[in-house]
JSON list of C-alpha atoms in Angstrom, two decimals:
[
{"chain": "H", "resi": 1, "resn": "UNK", "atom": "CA", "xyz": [77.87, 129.38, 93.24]},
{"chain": "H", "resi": 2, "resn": "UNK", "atom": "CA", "xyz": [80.18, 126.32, 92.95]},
{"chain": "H", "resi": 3, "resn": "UNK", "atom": "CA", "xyz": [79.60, 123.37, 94.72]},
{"chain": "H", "resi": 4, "resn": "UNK", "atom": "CA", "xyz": [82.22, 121.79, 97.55]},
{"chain": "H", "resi": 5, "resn": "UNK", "atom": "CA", "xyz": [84.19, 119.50, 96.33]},
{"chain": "H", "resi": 6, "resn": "UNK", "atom": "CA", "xyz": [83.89, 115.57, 97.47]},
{"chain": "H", "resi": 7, "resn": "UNK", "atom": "CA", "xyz": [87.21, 114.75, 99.32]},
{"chain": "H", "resi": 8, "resn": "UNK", "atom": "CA", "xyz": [86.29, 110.85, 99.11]},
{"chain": "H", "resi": 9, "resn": "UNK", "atom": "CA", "xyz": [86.73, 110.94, 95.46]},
{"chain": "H", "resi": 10, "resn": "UNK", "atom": "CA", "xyz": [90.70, 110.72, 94.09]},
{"chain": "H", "resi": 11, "resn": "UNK", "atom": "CA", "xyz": [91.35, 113.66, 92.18]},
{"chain": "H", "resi": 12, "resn": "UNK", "atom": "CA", "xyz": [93.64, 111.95, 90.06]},
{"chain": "H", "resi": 13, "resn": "UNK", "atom": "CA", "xyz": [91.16, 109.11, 88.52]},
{"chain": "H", "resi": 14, "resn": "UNK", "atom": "CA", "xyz": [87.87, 110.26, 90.04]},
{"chain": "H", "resi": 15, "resn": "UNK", "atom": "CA", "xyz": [87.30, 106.92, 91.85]},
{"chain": "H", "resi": 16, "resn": "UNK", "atom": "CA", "xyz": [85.50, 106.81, 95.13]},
{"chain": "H", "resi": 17, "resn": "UNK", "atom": "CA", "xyz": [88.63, 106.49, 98.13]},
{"chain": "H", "resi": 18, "resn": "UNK", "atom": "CA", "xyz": [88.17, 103.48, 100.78]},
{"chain": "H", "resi": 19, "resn": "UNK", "atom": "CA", "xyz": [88.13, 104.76, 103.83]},
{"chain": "H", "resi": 20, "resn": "UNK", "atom": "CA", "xyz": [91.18, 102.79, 105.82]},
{"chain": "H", "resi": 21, "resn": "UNK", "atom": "CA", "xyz": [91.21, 102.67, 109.77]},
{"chain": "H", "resi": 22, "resn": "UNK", "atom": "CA", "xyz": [94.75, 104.09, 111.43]},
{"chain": "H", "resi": 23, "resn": "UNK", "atom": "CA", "xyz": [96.78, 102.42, 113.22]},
{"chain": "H", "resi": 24, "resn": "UNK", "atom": "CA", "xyz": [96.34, 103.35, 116.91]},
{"chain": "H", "resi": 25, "resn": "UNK", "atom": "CA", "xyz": [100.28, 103.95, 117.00]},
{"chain": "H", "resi": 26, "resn": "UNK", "atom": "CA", "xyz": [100.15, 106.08, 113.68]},
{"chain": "H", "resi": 27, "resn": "UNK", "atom": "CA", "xyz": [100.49, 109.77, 113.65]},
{"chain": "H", "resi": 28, "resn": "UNK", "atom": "CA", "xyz": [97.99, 110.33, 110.74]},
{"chain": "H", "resi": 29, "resn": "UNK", "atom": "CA", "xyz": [95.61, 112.16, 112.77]},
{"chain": "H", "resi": 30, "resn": "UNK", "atom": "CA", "xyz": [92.15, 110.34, 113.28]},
{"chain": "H", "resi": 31, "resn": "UNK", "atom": "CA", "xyz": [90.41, 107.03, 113.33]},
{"chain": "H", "resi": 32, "resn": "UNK", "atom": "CA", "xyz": [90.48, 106.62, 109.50]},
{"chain": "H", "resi": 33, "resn": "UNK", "atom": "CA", "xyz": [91.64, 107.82, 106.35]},
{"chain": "H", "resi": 34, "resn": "UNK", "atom": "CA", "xyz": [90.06, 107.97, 103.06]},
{"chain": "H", "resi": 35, "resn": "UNK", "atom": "CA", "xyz": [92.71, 106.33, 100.26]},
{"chain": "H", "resi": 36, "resn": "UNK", "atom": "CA", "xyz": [92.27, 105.89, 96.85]},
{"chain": "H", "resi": 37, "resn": "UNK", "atom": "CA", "xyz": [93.26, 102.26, 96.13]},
{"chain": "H", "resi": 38, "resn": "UNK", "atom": "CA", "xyz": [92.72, 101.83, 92.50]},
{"chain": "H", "resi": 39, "resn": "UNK", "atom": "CA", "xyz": [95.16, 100.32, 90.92]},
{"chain": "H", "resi": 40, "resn": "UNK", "atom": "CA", "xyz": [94.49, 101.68, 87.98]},
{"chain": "H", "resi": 41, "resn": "UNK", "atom": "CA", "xyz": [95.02, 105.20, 89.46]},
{"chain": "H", "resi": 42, "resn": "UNK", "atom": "CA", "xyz": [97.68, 107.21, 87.06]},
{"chain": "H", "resi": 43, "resn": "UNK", "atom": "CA", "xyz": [98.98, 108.81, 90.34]},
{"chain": "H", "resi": 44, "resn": "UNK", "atom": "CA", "xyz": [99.64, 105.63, 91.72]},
{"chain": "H", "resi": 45, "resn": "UNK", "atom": "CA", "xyz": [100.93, 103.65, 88.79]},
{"chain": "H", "resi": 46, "resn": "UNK", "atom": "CA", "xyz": [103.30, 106.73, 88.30]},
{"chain": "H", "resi": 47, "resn": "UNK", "atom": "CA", "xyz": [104.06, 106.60, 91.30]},
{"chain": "H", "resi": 48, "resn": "UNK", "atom": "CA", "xyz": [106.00, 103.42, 91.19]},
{"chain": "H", "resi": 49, "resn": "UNK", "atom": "CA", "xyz": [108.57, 104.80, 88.14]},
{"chain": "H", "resi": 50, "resn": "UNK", "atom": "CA", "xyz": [108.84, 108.45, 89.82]},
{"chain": "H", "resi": 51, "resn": "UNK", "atom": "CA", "xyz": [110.06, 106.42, 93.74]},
{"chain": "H", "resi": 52, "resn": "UNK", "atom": "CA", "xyz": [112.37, 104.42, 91.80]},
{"chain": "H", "resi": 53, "resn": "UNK", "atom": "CA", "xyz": [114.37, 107.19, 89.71]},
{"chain": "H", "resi": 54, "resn": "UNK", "atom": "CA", "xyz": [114.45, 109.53, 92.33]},
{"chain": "H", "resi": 55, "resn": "UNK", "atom": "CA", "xyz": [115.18, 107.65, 95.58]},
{"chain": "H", "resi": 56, "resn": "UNK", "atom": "CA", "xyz": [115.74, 103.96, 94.29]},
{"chain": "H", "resi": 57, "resn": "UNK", "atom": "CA", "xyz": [113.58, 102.18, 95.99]},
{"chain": "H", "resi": 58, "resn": "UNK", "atom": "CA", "xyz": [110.71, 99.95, 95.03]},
{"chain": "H", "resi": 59, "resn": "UNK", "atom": "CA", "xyz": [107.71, 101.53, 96.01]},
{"chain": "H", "resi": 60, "resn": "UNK", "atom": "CA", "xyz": [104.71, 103.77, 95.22]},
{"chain": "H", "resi": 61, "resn": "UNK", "atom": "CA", "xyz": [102.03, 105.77, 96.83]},
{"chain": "H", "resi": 62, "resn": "UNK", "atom": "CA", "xyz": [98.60, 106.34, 96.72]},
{"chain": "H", "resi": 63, "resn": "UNK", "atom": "CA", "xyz": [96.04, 109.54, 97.16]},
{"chain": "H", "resi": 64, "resn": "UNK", "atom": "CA", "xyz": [95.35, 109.89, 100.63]},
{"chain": "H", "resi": 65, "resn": "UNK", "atom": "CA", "xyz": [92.96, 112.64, 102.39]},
{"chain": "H", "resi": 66, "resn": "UNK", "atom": "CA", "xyz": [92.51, 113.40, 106.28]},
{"chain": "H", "resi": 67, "resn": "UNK", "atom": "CA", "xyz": [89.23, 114.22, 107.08]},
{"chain": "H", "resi": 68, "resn": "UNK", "atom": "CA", "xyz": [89.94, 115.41, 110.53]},
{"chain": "H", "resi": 69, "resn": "UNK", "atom": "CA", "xyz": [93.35, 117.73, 109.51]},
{"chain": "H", "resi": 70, "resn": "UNK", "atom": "CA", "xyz": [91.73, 118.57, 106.02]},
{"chain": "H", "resi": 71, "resn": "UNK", "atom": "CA", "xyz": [95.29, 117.28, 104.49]},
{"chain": "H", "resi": 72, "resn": "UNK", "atom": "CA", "xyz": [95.96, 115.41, 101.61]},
{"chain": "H", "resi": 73, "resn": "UNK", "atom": "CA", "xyz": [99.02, 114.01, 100.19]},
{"chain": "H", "resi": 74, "resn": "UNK", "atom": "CA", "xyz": [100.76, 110.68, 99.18]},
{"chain": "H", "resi": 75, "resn": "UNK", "atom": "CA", "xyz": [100.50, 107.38, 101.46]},
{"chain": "H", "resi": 76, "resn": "UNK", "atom": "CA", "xyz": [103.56, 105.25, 100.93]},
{"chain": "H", "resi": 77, "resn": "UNK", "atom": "CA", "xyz": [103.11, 101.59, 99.77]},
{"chain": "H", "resi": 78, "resn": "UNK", "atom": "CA", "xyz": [105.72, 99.15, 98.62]},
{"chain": "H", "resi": 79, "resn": "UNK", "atom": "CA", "xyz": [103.18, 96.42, 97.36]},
{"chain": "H", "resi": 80, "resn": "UNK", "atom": "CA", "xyz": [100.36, 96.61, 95.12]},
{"chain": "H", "resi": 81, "resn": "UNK", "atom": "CA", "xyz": [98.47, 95.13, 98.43]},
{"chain": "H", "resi": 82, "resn": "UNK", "atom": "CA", "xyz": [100.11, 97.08, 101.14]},
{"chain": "H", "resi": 83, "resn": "UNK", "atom": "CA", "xyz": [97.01, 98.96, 103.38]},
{"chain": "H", "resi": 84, "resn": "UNK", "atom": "CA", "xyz": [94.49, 97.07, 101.85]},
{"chain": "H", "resi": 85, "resn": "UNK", "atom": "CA", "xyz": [94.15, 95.22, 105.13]},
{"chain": "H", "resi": 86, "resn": "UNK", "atom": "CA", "xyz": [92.85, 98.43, 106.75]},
{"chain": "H", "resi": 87, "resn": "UNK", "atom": "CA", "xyz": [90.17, 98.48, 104.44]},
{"chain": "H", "resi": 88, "resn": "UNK", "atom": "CA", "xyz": [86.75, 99.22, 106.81]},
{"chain": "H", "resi": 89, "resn": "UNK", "atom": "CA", "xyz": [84.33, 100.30, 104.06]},
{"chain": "H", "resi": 90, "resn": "UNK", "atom": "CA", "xyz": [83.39, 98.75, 100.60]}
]
């Protein structure tokens, strides 16, 4: 029998997410987010080389996970400190 997986935890460094409140005016879905915001994240330092070559632009993303939708995906940053404002938890 295998055991659910924890959607708070990054799958691509195995760090625990912050969970990050949306804006009111954002479409992400509910009240908050869980994002993984280590910087030390491979999928985020990546990130940062992979924007550049294919769109030239300056940014990166980070792991992000809905827990209302159940969807998962990239949240765009352009700053090592961009969302970290919206930190609500640890």
């Amino acid at each position: 029998m295998s055991e659910a997986k924890d959607k708070s935890i990054c799958p691509h460094c195995g760090e625990q997410m912050k969970k990050w409140a949306s804006p009111v005016t954002a479409t992400w879905g509910g009240e908050f987010l869980w994002i993984c915001f280590n910087d030390n994240c491979g999928y985020y330092q990546r990130g940062w080389d992979h924007t550049f070559k294919k769109i030239g632009v300056k940014a990166s993303y980070r792991h992000r996970y809905d827990p209302e939708t159940g969807q998962e995906g990239p949240f765009p940053v352009n700053s090592p400190d961009a969302g970290k404002d919206g930190i609500i938890d640890g």
